[in-house]
């Protein structure tokens, strides 16, 4: 049993990657995001940071904390295995969980692989802006945070960076060998090559025909999502792989916003190899 964890900034294409991996019948079908697991791992991460002020009253030491947290996470994964009895591998997605991929690695170590989906910061941020607009239109108050109420490019860029930095900067050769970074643009522009890379990394039975069969093993009726999930709905869900969302930011961001993202996020653009308008 291998656990495949998919993450990346929201609106980066994580659901598309999930659908591709789930095309292998040996995995579970495409299911909802593992928010429950996210909160378990977040609790472990926070407990490490606050160990001296809080954690030491509950655990003997960091090893004790880690063992307890591992038991919680493994119990949840065991529950999933019982729920999807035909699956020999589990494909689990939660975009923001990528912040804690190093923690997941610490807790499980073996039988884990991570897929981090990267997308042009300008397209990602413009898509997040559109999500915020839909939240306001729908009166969604539960998730309508300051990130979505204010068109603040600095906050969006900070959020984007916070998703990728922990995994990218984690100094462990073993962790990095178990992590695949894949760009959304590569996936939609050259899907067969991207599929080959994913097949080599995961060992899953992914074939070129799977490019046309994405969404076939989908338990989530995306068009019927309720409450908080609705603003995140994309009309590309359930559709063939498409390049139509590349450089969509030009229709959403103004020139000043693009300039700010490119200059303030210059390191990201260079790191991930995205072209700049002022080059």
Backbone as CSV, one residue per row, in Angstrom:
resi,resn,N_x,N_y,N_z,CA_x,CA_y,CA_z,C_x,C_y,C_z
1,UNK,0.846,-1.197,0.000,0.000,0.000,0.000,0.881,1.247,0.000
2,UNK,0.699,2.070,-1.025,1.371,3.367,-1.076,0.322,4.454,-0.935
3,UNK,0.656,5.467,-0.141,-0.234,6.608,0.030,0.298,7.753,-0.827
4,UNK,-0.497,8.173,-1.799,-0.129,9.295,-2.656,-0.866,10.537,-2.167
5,UNK,-0.099,11.542,-1.767,-0.684,12.788,-1.287,-0.479,13.872,-2.338
6,UNK,-1.573,14.484,-2.765,-1.526,15.525,-3.791,-1.801,16.874,-3.147
7,UNK,-0.919,17.840,-3.425,-1.100,19.184,-2.886,-0.640,20.232,-3.875
8,UNK,-0.691,21.461,-3.434,-0.361,22.595,-4.282,-1.312,23.718,-3.946
9,UNK,-1.041,24.893,-4.422,-1.929,26.014,-4.127,-3.329,25.729,-4.677
10,UNK,-4.373,26.067,-3.929,-5.718,25.944,-4.502,-5.791,26.668,-5.841
11,UNK,-6.455,26.063,-6.800,-6.602,26.555,-8.177,-5.378,26.268,-9.033
12,UNK,-4.560,25.316,-8.618,-3.353,25.001,-9.387,-3.513,23.769,-10.267
13,UNK,-4.619,23.032,-10.117,-4.833,21.839,-10.924,-4.711,20.544,-10.148
14,UNK,-4.829,20.615,-8.827,-4.677,19.407,-8.006,-5.776,18.383,-8.280
15,UNK,-6.987,18.855,-8.558,-8.088,17.919,-8.814,-7.872,17.170,-10.122
16,UNK,-7.317,17.848,-11.107,-7.014,17.187,-12.381,-5.984,16.077,-12.179
17,UNK,-4.936,16.365,-11.428,-3.916,15.345,-11.160,-4.521,14.184,-10.379
18,UNK,-5.373,14.501,-9.425,-6.055,13.457,-8.659,-6.860,12.549,-9.581
19,UNK,-7.576,13.145,-10.519,-8.407,12.350,-11.429,-7.559,11.435,-12.300
20,UNK,-6.376,11.910,-12.694,-5.488,11.093,-13.529,-4.968,9.894,-12.744
21,UNK,-4.491,10.131,-11.527,-3.973,9.023,-10.723,-5.073,8.024,-10.383
22,UNK,-6.276,8.535,-10.166,-7.391,7.649,-9.807,-7.937,6.879,-11.004
23,UNK,-7.391,7.125,-12.192,-7.825,6.350,-13.357,-7.315,4.912,-13.287
24,UNK,-6.304,4.678,-12.440,-5.826,3.309,-12.232,-6.799,2.594,-11.297
25,UNK,-7.412,1.494,-11.735,-8.386,0.772,-10.898,-7.801,0.236,-9.594
26,UNK,-6.469,0.223,-9.491,-5.850,-0.258,-8.256,-5.942,0.771,-7.133
27,UNK,-6.337,1.996,-7.474,-6.468,3.049,-6.469,-7.932,3.223,-6.083
28,UNK,-8.158,4.021,-5.062,-9.520,4.431,-4.738,-10.042,5.356,-5.831
29,UNK,-11.352,5.471,-5.985,-11.889,6.453,-6.933,-11.563,7.874,-6.465
30,UNK,-11.794,8.839,-7.336,-11.621,10.235,-6.947,-12.644,10.567,-5.866
31,UNK,-12.156,11.023,-4.718,-13.028,11.335,-3.582,-12.800,12.773,-3.143
32,UNK,-13.574,13.214,-2.174,-13.440,14.569,-1.659,-12.109,14.786,-0.954
33,UNK,-11.823,16.045,-0.658,-10.554,16.392,-0.024,-10.473,15.837,1.398
34,UNK,-9.270,15.459,1.791,-9.076,14.837,3.107,-8.838,15.915,4.169
35,UNK,-9.858,16.742,4.383,-9.759,17.798,5.380,-9.536,17.271,6.781
36,UNK,-10.109,16.115,7.077,-9.937,15.510,8.404,-8.461,15.221,8.658
37,UNK,-7.791,14.653,7.666,-6.363,14.366,7.787,-5.566,15.659,7.918
38,UNK,-5.967,16.672,7.170,-5.284,17.967,7.242,-5.241,18.471,8.678
39,UNK,-6.364,18.397,9.370,-6.422,18.922,10.733,-5.623,18.058,11.705
40,UNK,-5.554,16.763,11.464,-4.720,15.900,12.304,-3.243,16.286,12.182
41,UNK,-2.795,16.487,10.958,-1.385,16.820,10.734,-1.090,18.244,11.190
42,UNK,-2.036,19.145,10.986,-1.864,20.520,11.454,-1.694,20.549,12.972
43,UNK,-2.451,19.705,13.674,-2.341,19.637,15.131,-0.938,19.191,15.543
44,UNK,-0.390,18.225,14.832,0.974,17.762,15.109,1.981,18.879,14.866
45,UNK,1.829,19.571,13.749,2.730,20.672,13.403,2.687,21.761,14.478
46,UNK,1.490,22.131,14.900,1.335,23.174,15.921,1.884,22.720,17.267
47,UNK,1.667,21.453,17.598,2.149,20.927,18.879,3.673,20.957,18.954
48,UNK,4.336,20.745,17.831,5.803,20.839,17.818,6.248,22.269,18.093
49,UNK,5.564,23.223,17.462,5.928,24.626,17.640,5.669,25.097,19.066
50,UNK,4.596,24.604,19.667,4.188,25.055,21.001,4.531,24.042,22.088
51,UNK,5.524,23.209,21.832,5.776,22.113,22.766,6.153,22.615,24.157
52,UNK,7.010,23.615,24.232,7.465,24.090,25.539,6.346,24.743,26.334
53,UNK,5.464,25.451,25.650,4.389,26.152,26.362,3.160,25.285,26.586
54,UNK,2.981,24.251,25.763,1.778,23.433,25.882,2.065,21.930,25.835
55,UNK,2.720,21.488,24.783,2.861,20.060,24.527,3.525,19.271,25.636
56,UNK,4.475,19.867,26.351,5.207,19.115,27.368,4.334,18.702,28.537
57,UNK,3.142,19.308,28.622,2.217,18.918,29.684,1.418,17.663,29.315
58,UNK,1.482,17.291,28.061,0.704,16.145,27.580,1.573,14.993,27.099
59,UNK,2.820,15.317,26.692,3.710,14.304,26.129,5.070,14.365,26.820
60,UNK,5.711,13.230,26.938,7.008,13.173,27.613,8.084,13.935,26.849
61,UNK,8.039,13.807,25.529,9.030,14.458,24.682,8.509,14.463,23.246
62,UNK,9.338,14.930,22.321,8.922,14.996,20.919,8.647,13.608,20.342
63,UNK,9.413,12.628,20.787,9.196,11.260,20.293,7.818,10.760,20.705
64,UNK,7.447,11.059,21.937,6.128,10.670,22.437,5.027,11.338,21.619
65,UNK,5.210,12.628,21.348,4.251,13.375,20.523,4.157,12.770,19.125
66,UNK,5.297,12.467,18.536,5.313,11.911,17.181,4.616,10.557,17.130
67,UNK,4.902,9.698,18.087,4.291,8.366,18.096,2.779,8.449,18.242
68,UNK,2.323,9.343,19.112,0.882,9.515,19.300,0.236,10.033,18.020
69,UNK,0.865,11.028,17.405,0.320,11.627,16.186,0.328,10.635,15.035
70,UNK,1.372,9.823,14.960,1.429,8.785,13.931,0.274,7.811,14.081
71,UNK,-0.036,7.457,15.321,-1.134,6.511,15.552,-2.465,7.088,15.095
72,UNK,-2.657,8.404,15.284,-3.899,9.045,14.840,-4.003,9.045,13.316
73,UNK,-2.924,9.456,12.670,-2.916,9.529,11.206,-3.065,8.137,10.606
74,UNK,-2.350,7.175,11.155,-2.431,5.818,10.617,-3.817,5.222,10.826
75,UNK,-4.458,5.554,11.936,-5.823,5.065,12.180,-6.785,5.598,11.125
76,UNK,-6.605,6.860,10.754,-7.454,7.437,9.706,-7.204,6.743,8.368
77,UNK,-5.947,6.507,8.049,-5.621,5.826,6.793,-6.150,4.397,6.795
78,UNK,-6.094,3.749,7.942,-6.660,2.398,8.050,-8.165,2.417,7.809
79,UNK,-8.810,3.472,8.294,-10.249,3.616,8.065,-10.549,3.743,6.573
80,UNK,-9.723,4.504,5.869,-9.902,4.645,4.420,-9.693,3.307,3.713
81,UNK,-8.714,2.554,4.169,-8.470,1.240,3.560,-9.673,0.317,3.743
82,UNK,-10.306,0.400,4.898,-11.501,-0.414,5.137,-12.666,0.066,4.282
83,UNK,-12.690,1.375,4.018,-13.793,1.950,3.240,-13.641,1.640,1.755
84,UNK,-12.395,1.612,1.280,-12.125,1.322,-0.137,-11.313,0.028,-0.205
85,UNK,-11.997,-1.064,0.028,-11.333,-2.360,0.194,-10.655,-2.864,-1.074
86,UNK,-11.103,-2.407,-2.236,-10.507,-2.883,-3.490,-9.213,-2.154,-3.835
87,UNK,-8.934,-1.065,-3.144,-7.762,-0.249,-3.471,-6.498,-0.835,-2.851
88,UNK,-5.482,-0.990,-3.674,-4.177,-1.406,-3.160,-3.274,-0.205,-2.911
89,UNK,-3.677,0.969,-3.435,-2.994,2.236,-3.174,-4.058,3.301,-2.964
90,UNK,-3.747,4.302,-2.135,-4.695,5.381,-1.871,-4.178,6.694,-2.446
91,UNK,-5.051,7.408,-3.146,-4.743,8.720,-3.708,-5.562,9.743,-2.936
92,UNK,-4.874,10.620,-2.211,-5.540,11.555,-1.309,-5.113,12.979,-1.630
93,UNK,-6.095,13.870,-1.698,-5.804,15.254,-2.084,-6.335,16.251,-1.068
94,UNK,-5.520,17.212,-0.754,-5.939,18.422,-0.046,-4.891,19.471,-0.385
95,UNK,-5.242,20.473,-1.198,-4.224,21.414,-1.675,-3.329,21.984,-0.579
96,UNK,-3.941,22.491,0.490,-3.165,23.192,1.512,-2.378,22.227,2.398
97,UNK,-2.682,20.945,2.339,-1.911,19.964,3.101,-0.447,19.975,2.688
98,UNK,-0.164,20.479,1.479,1.233,20.520,1.035,2.098,21.367,1.955
99,UNK,1.487,22.289,2.701,2.237,23.035,3.718,2.848,22.092,4.747
100,UNK,2.173,20.974,4.965,2.579,20.039,6.007,3.087,18.710,5.450
101,UNK,3.455,18.679,4.182,3.999,17.442,3.618,5.237,16.952,4.384
102,UNK,6.140,17.857,4.801,7.267,17.373,5.609,6.817,16.715,6.913
103,UNK,5.716,17.207,7.491,5.192,16.609,8.717,4.585,15.236,8.437
104,UNK,3.869,15.125,7.322,3.314,13.825,6.930,4.450,12.827,6.748
105,UNK,5.516,13.281,6.116,6.692,12.426,5.913,7.288,11.988,7.253
106,UNK,7.401,12.916,8.196,7.932,12.583,9.522,7.087,11.515,10.208
107,UNK,5.782,11.625,10.046,4.875,10.723,10.754,4.801,9.339,10.122
108,UNK,4.868,9.280,8.795,4.666,7.997,8.107,5.956,7.397,7.560
109,UNK,6.810,8.228,7.002,8.135,7.862,6.488,8.092,6.853,5.339
110,UNK,7.517,5.708,5.580,7.504,4.666,4.552,6.178,4.675,3.785
111,UNK,6.234,4.177,2.564,5.030,3.975,1.746,4.275,5.270,1.450
112,UNK,5.005,6.370,1.340,4.369,7.644,1.010,5.060,8.265,-0.201
113,UNK,4.269,8.928,-1.027,4.790,9.735,-2.119,3.937,10.993,-2.215
114,UNK,4.588,12.081,-2.622,3.920,13.379,-2.659,3.968,13.953,-4.073
115,UNK,2.853,14.490,-4.517,2.783,15.177,-5.805,2.377,16.614,-5.530
116,UNK,3.247,17.546,-5.898,2.998,18.972,-5.687,2.740,19.613,-7.044
117,UNK,1.564,20.183,-7.210,1.177,20.783,-8.489,1.481,22.278,-8.447
118,UNK,2.198,22.744,-9.460,2.615,24.145,-9.548,1.931,24.789,-10.743
119,UNK,1.477,26.017,-10.545,0.843,26.759,-11.637,1.338,28.198,-11.612
120,UNK,1.360,28.840,-12.755,1.755,30.244,-12.874,1.087,31.058,-11.760
121,UNK,1.874,31.771,-10.938,1.290,32.546,-9.837,0.207,33.519,-10.293
122,UNK,0.366,34.094,-11.471,-0.623,35.065,-11.955,-1.960,34.395,-12.238
123,UNK,-1.925,33.227,-12.872,-3.166,32.500,-13.147,-3.787,31.974,-11.859
124,UNK,-2.939,31.498,-10.951,-3.447,30.968,-9.685,-4.130,32.059,-8.881
125,UNK,-3.477,33.202,-8.766,-4.038,34.309,-7.985,-5.311,34.844,-8.630
126,UNK,-5.319,34.966,-9.943,-6.525,35.468,-10.609,-7.693,34.513,-10.397
127,UNK,-7.420,33.216,-10.363,-8.478,32.236,-10.112,-8.972,32.331,-8.670
128,UNK,-8.057,32.566,-7.724,-8.456,32.757,-6.326,-9.327,33.999,-6.173
129,UNK,-9.011,35.040,-6.917,-9.829,36.259,-6.891,-11.248,35.955,-7.351
130,UNK,-11.367,35.169,-8.396,-12.692,34.801,-8.899,-13.452,33.943,-7.892
131,UNK,-12.740,33.085,-7.161,-13.374,32.299,-6.098,-13.940,33.236,-5.039
132,UNK,-13.150,34.240,-4.649,-13.611,35.204,-3.657,-14.842,35.965,-4.111
133,UNK,-14.878,36.304,-5.382,-16.050,37.005,-5.923,-17.288,36.128,-5.853
134,UNK,-17.129,34.842,-6.142,-18.268,33.922,-6.053,-18.704,33.727,-4.606
135,UNK,-17.747,33.708,-3.695,-18.093,33.594,-2.277,-18.984,34.752,-1.844
136,UNK,-18.606,35.950,-2.242,-19.393,37.132,-1.870,-20.773,37.095,-2.509
137,UNK,-20.840,36.674,-3.752,-22.129,36.589,-4.442,-23.058,35.581,-3.780
138,UNK,-22.480,34.488,-3.286,-23.270,33.417,-2.684,-23.524,33.644,-1.200
139,UNK,-22.930,34.699,-0.642,-23.093,34.956,0.781,-22.373,33.944,1.641
140,UNK,-21.299,33.415,1.127,-20.523,32.401,1.849,-19.691,33.092,2.917
141,UNK,-20.116,32.996,4.161,-19.428,33.686,5.249,-18.411,32.800,5.960
142,UNK,-18.611,31.503,5.890,-17.735,30.590,6.626,-16.292,30.661,6.145
143,UNK,-16.096,30.732,4.835,-14.748,30.721,4.278,-14.365,32.064,3.654
144,UNK,-15.186,33.085,3.868,-14.906,34.391,3.267,-13.914,35.141,4.151
145,UNK,-12.654,34.721,4.115,-11.606,35.314,4.934,-11.105,36.604,4.289
146,UNK,-10.194,37.271,4.979,-9.644,38.522,4.452,-8.939,38.303,3.123
147,UNK,-8.444,37.085,2.901,-7.791,36.794,1.623,-8.753,37.005,0.467
148,UNK,-10.034,36.705,0.711,-11.028,36.790,-0.353,-11.839,38.085,-0.322
149,UNK,-11.792,38.819,0.777,-12.578,40.047,0.857,-11.817,41.249,0.321
150,UNK,-10.503,41.152,0.291,-9.691,42.274,-0.170,-8.843,41.834,-1.362
151,UNK,-8.821,42.640,-2.372,-8.018,42.318,-3.566,-6.579,42.762,-3.303
152,UNK,-5.935,42.050,-2.393,-4.608,42.421,-1.914,-3.573,41.469,-2.514
153,UNK,-2.824,41.961,-3.489,-1.870,41.103,-4.188,-0.766,40.607,-3.256
154,UNK,-0.385,41.424,-2.275,0.655,41.010,-1.332,0.199,39.800,-0.524
155,UNK,-1.069,39.805,-0.099,-1.600,38.688,0.684,-1.743,37.430,-0.175
156,UNK,-2.189,37.610,-1.404,-2.311,36.455,-2.302,-0.941,35.839,-2.581
157,UNK,0.042,36.687,-2.810,1.389,36.194,-3.098,1.982,35.494,-1.875
158,UNK,1.735,36.058,-0.701,2.202,35.436,0.546,1.562,34.060,0.723
159,UNK,0.271,33.972,0.428,-0.441,32.700,0.530,0.146,31.681,-0.440
160,UNK,0.367,32.099,-1.666,0.939,31.219,-2.691,2.288,30.672,-2.232
161,UNK,3.151,31.560,-1.752,4.482,31.150,-1.311,4.411,30.173,-0.142
162,UNK,3.455,30.416,0.762,3.356,29.588,1.967,2.974,28.145,1.652
163,UNK,2.351,27.934,0.509,1.938,26.584,0.127,3.130,25.744,-0.318
164,UNK,4.052,26.364,-1.039,5.141,25.608,-1.658,6.441,25.579,-0.853
165,UNK,6.697,26.627,-0.083,7.991,26.753,0.595,8.339,25.576,1.507
166,UNK,7.416,25.076,2.343,7.800,24.002,3.272,8.345,22.755,2.578
167,UNK,7.690,22.309,1.523,8.163,21.110,0.821,9.430,21.409,0.026
168,UNK,9.415,22.510,-0.710,10.546,22.845,-1.572,11.827,23.037,-0.759
169,UNK,11.699,23.620,0.430,12.869,23.942,1.249,13.231,22.852,2.256
170,UNK,12.479,21.770,2.291,12.737,20.718,3.273,14.022,19.977,2.903
171,UNK,14.993,20.040,3.792,16.325,19.492,3.506,16.396,18.002,3.857
172,UNK,15.797,17.214,3.012,15.869,15.762,3.170,15.902,15.137,1.790
173,UNK,17.000,14.486,1.463,17.111,13.846,0.154,16.048,12.767,-0.019
174,UNK,15.758,12.048,1.063,14.765,10.979,0.971,13.381,11.556,0.701
175,UNK,13.045,12.645,1.399,11.748,13.294,1.157,11.659,13.776,-0.284
176,UNK,12.698,14.454,-0.752,12.659,15.004,-2.107,12.588,13.895,-3.149
177,UNK,13.188,12.737,-2.860,13.114,11.616,-3.805,11.707,11.034,-3.870
178,UNK,10.920,11.308,-2.841,9.545,10.822,-2.791,8.546,11.903,-3.198
179,UNK,9.058,13.003,-3.725,8.202,14.133,-4.089,8.353,14.458,-5.566
180,UNK,7.222,14.601,-6.232,7.193,14.976,-7.649,6.572,16.360,-7.770
181,UNK,7.309,17.280,-8.386,6.787,18.616,-8.653,6.384,18.667,-10.124
182,UNK,5.126,18.944,-10.385,4.649,18.943,-11.769,3.901,20.237,-12.064
183,UNK,4.205,20.830,-13.198,3.583,22.102,-13.557,2.274,21.862,-14.311
184,UNK,1.288,22.647,-13.959,-0.028,22.558,-14.588,0.084,22.764,-16.095
185,UNK,0.885,23.733,-16.498,1.007,24.060,-17.919,1.589,22.885,-18.709
186,UNK,2.551,22.217,-18.121,3.143,21.026,-18.752,2.097,19.930,-18.886
187,UNK,1.293,19.781,-17.859,0.279,18.729,-17.849,-0.760,18.933,-18.939
188,UNK,-1.216,20.171,-19.124,-2.297,20.396,-20.086,-1.780,20.612,-21.509
189,UNK,-0.520,21.022,-21.649,0.027,21.251,-22.991,0.675,19.999,-23.584
190,UNK,1.207,19.150,-22.730,1.846,17.915,-23.194,1.420,16.771,-22.274
191,UNK,0.126,16.444,-22.281,-0.399,15.478,-21.312,0.223,14.090,-21.397
192,UNK,0.576,13.647,-22.591,1.153,12.305,-22.712,2.526,12.215,-22.050
193,UNK,3.348,13.258,-22.232,4.657,13.270,-21.572,4.502,13.397,-20.064
194,UNK,3.565,14.248,-19.640,3.320,14.413,-18.209,2.826,13.109,-17.595
195,UNK,1.980,12.411,-18.344,1.461,11.124,-17.866,2.596,10.112,-17.708
196,UNK,3.530,10.141,-18.636,4.691,9.246,-18.543,5.493,9.545,-17.280
197,UNK,5.683,10.828,-16.996,6.419,11.213,-15.789,5.689,10.751,-14.533
198,UNK,4.381,10.929,-14.520,3.599,10.498,-13.361,3.627,8.979,-13.218
199,UNK,3.588,8.282,-14.336,3.653,6.819,-14.295,5.001,6.359,-13.743
200,UNK,6.077,6.989,-14.193,7.409,6.617,-13.709,7.552,6.891,-12.215
201,UNK,6.966,7.981,-11.763,7.104,8.356,-10.353,6.231,7.504,-9.445
202,UNK,4.996,7.284,-9.858,4.042,6.594,-8.985,4.094,5.082,-9.100
203,UNK,4.459,4.586,-10.295,4.379,3.154,-10.531,2.964,2.691,-10.821
204,UNK,2.033,3.631,-10.926,0.648,3.279,-11.220,0.495,2.921,-12.693
205,UNK,-0.553,2.191,-12.995,-0.817,1.749,-14.362,-1.564,2.845,-15.109
206,UNK,-0.809,3.845,-15.549,-1.376,4.965,-16.294,-0.943,4.832,-17.745
207,UNK,-1.886,4.866,-18.659,-1.589,4.713,-20.081,-2.019,5.970,-20.823
208,UNK,-1.498,6.180,-22.051,-1.906,7.361,-22.819,-3.415,7.508,-22.951
209,UNK,-4.116,6.395,-23.006,-5.575,6.484,-23.139,-6.216,7.088,-21.895
210,UNK,-5.483,7.057,-20.760,-6.033,7.622,-19.533,-6.191,9.135,-19.633
211,UNK,-5.439,9.758,-20.546,-5.600,11.195,-20.755,-7.030,11.510,-21.171
212,UNK,-7.623,10.610,-21.936,-8.994,10.804,-22.389,-10.016,10.240,-21.408
213,UNK,-9.520,9.509,-20.388,-10.443,8.868,-19.452,-10.450,9.526,-18.074
214,UNK,-9.868,10.735,-17.977,-9.888,11.404,-16.681,-11.337,11.609,-16.255
215,UNK,-11.560,11.535,-14.966,-12.871,11.697,-14.344,-13.730,10.440,-14.426
216,UNK,-13.251,9.361,-15.034,-14.101,8.179,-15.201,-14.366,7.475,-13.875
217,UNK,-13.442,7.580,-12.927,-13.629,6.937,-11.620,-13.826,8.025,-10.563
218,UNK,-14.888,8.761,-10.710,-15.134,9.952,-9.904,-16.365,9.749,-9.028
219,UNK,-16.179,9.794,-7.703,-17.315,9.679,-6.791,-17.890,11.041,-6.411
220,UNK,-17.232,12.111,-6.845,-17.663,13.462,-6.480,-18.457,14.075,-7.627
221,UNK,-19.699,14.434,-7.362,-20.508,15.146,-8.356,-20.220,16.637,-8.200
222,UNK,-19.168,17.091,-8.876,-18.712,18.461,-8.658,-19.787,19.501,-8.935
223,UNK,-20.614,19.244,-9.927,-21.651,20.220,-10.278,-22.741,20.304,-9.225
224,UNK,-22.763,19.333,-8.299,-23.793,19.313,-7.261,-23.247,19.724,-5.895
225,UNK,-22.027,20.228,-5.861,-21.423,20.592,-4.583,-22.229,21.675,-3.883
226,UNK,-22.264,21.587,-2.576,-23.031,22.536,-1.783,-22.105,23.359,-0.888
227,UNK,-22.635,24.441,-0.371,-21.978,25.254,0.649,-20.597,25.734,0.201
228,UNK,-19.584,25.454,1.038,-18.267,26.052,0.838,-17.601,25.627,-0.458
229,UNK,-17.917,24.449,-0.944,-17.217,23.942,-2.123,-17.673,24.622,-3.409
230,UNK,-18.863,25.171,-3.424,-19.399,25.739,-4.662,-18.509,26.807,-5.298
231,UNK,-17.993,27.768,-4.525,-17.170,28.807,-5.153,-15.920,28.262,-5.832
232,UNK,-15.486,27.079,-5.424,-14.281,26.487,-5.990,-14.580,25.607,-7.204
233,UNK,-15.842,25.490,-7.549,-16.211,24.649,-8.694,-15.632,25.224,-9.989
234,UNK,-15.121,24.347,-10.831,-14.612,24.743,-12.141,-15.406,24.032,-13.222
235,UNK,-15.744,24.755,-14.275,-16.490,24.110,-15.357,-15.605,23.166,-16.176
236,UNK,-14.321,23.080,-15.822,-13.443,22.110,-16.472,-13.511,20.742,-15.803
237,UNK,-14.124,20.685,-14.599,-14.281,19.384,-13.945,-15.121,18.467,-14.836
238,UNK,-14.643,17.267,-15.025,-15.370,16.304,-15.837,-15.142,16.451,-17.326
239,UNK,-14.335,17.444,-17.719,-14.102,17.703,-19.137,-12.712,17.218,-19.561
240,UNK,-12.493,17.054,-20.872,-11.160,16.680,-21.353,-10.124,17.719,-20.939
241,UNK,-8.879,17.299,-20.855,-7.796,18.210,-20.492,-7.766,19.377,-21.468
242,UNK,-7.655,20.587,-20.922,-7.787,21.791,-21.741,-6.701,22.808,-21.401
243,UNK,-6.276,23.563,-22.416,-5.285,24.626,-22.239,-5.937,25.995,-22.071
244,UNK,-7.250,26.039,-21.983,-7.962,27.317,-22.028,-7.722,28.212,-20.817
245,UNK,-7.180,27.648,-19.728,-6.968,28.462,-18.527,-5.549,29.020,-18.433
246,UNK,-4.726,28.741,-19.429,-3.368,29.287,-19.421,-3.418,30.765,-19.802
247,UNK,-2.738,31.605,-19.023,-2.690,33.062,-19.195,-4.072,33.696,-19.107
248,UNK,-4.948,33.066,-18.379,-6.280,33.619,-18.132,-6.192,34.888,-17.288
249,UNK,-5.087,35.038,-16.576,-4.912,36.197,-15.687,-5.014,37.524,-16.430
250,UNK,-4.722,37.511,-17.715,-4.773,38.747,-18.494,-6.183,39.325,-18.569
251,UNK,-7.185,38.476,-18.303,-8.577,38.929,-18.310,-9.070,39.310,-16.916
252,UNK,-8.246,39.062,-15.895,-8.678,39.290,-14.515,-7.850,40.366,-13.822
253,UNK,-6.539,40.322,-13.997,-5.644,41.252,-13.318,-5.384,42.483,-14.175
254,UNK,-5.214,43.625,-13.512,-4.827,44.822,-14.254,-3.303,44.908,-14.317
255,UNK,-2.806,45.885,-15.067,-1.363,45.979,-15.313,-0.574,46.172,-14.024
256,UNK,-1.099,46.981,-13.102,-0.396,47.216,-11.836,-0.320,45.941,-11.000
257,UNK,-1.393,45.167,-11.006,-1.407,43.924,-10.231,-0.421,42.909,-10.804
258,UNK,-0.383,42.813,-12.119,0.566,41.903,-12.766,1.994,42.322,-12.449
259,UNK,2.243,43.620,-12.531,3.580,44.146,-12.254,3.996,43.841,-10.816
260,UNK,3.070,44.004,-9.882,3.371,43.747,-8.469,3.712,42.274,-8.255
261,UNK,2.888,41.391,-8.784,3.111,39.952,-8.599,4.454,39.533,-9.192
262,UNK,4.769,40.059,-10.369,6.009,39.657,-11.030,7.243,40.170,-10.295
263,UNK,7.192,41.413,-9.826,8.361,41.977,-9.153,8.519,41.443,-7.733
264,UNK,7.422,41.377,-7.000,7.509,40.899,-5.621,7.673,39.382,-5.547
265,UNK,7.238,38.701,-6.573,7.380,37.245,-6.611,8.457,36.794,-7.574
266,UNK,9.411,37.668,-7.842,10.443,37.398,-8.847,11.169,36.078,-8.590
267,UNK,11.482,35.816,-7.332,12.202,34.587,-6.995,11.391,33.351,-7.377
268,UNK,10.080,33.413,-7.169,9.213,32.284,-7.511,9.202,32.057,-9.018
269,UNK,9.081,33.150,-9.765,9.039,33.035,-11.225,10.328,32.399,-11.755
270,UNK,11.445,32.800,-11.185,12.724,32.234,-11.622,12.854,30.778,-11.183
271,UNK,12.414,30.502,-9.962,12.519,29.150,-9.411,11.695,28.151,-10.210
272,UNK,10.473,28.553,-10.560,9.560,27.650,-11.261,9.610,27.816,-12.780
273,UNK,10.396,28.769,-13.256,10.604,28.906,-14.691,9.452,29.522,-15.458
274,UNK,8.793,30.528,-14.858,7.707,31.211,-15.560,8.215,32.524,-16.151
275,UNK,7.845,32.829,-17.403,8.322,34.051,-18.051,7.722,35.297,-17.418
276,UNK,8.464,36.379,-17.504,8.034,37.669,-16.959,7.719,38.619,-18.099
277,UNK,6.752,39.481,-17.893,6.353,40.403,-18.959,7.398,41.477,-19.200
278,UNK,8.276,41.724,-18.210,9.254,42.799,-18.364,10.627,42.285,-18.788
279,UNK,10.768,40.995,-19.016,12.054,40.448,-19.486,12.304,40.833,-20.943
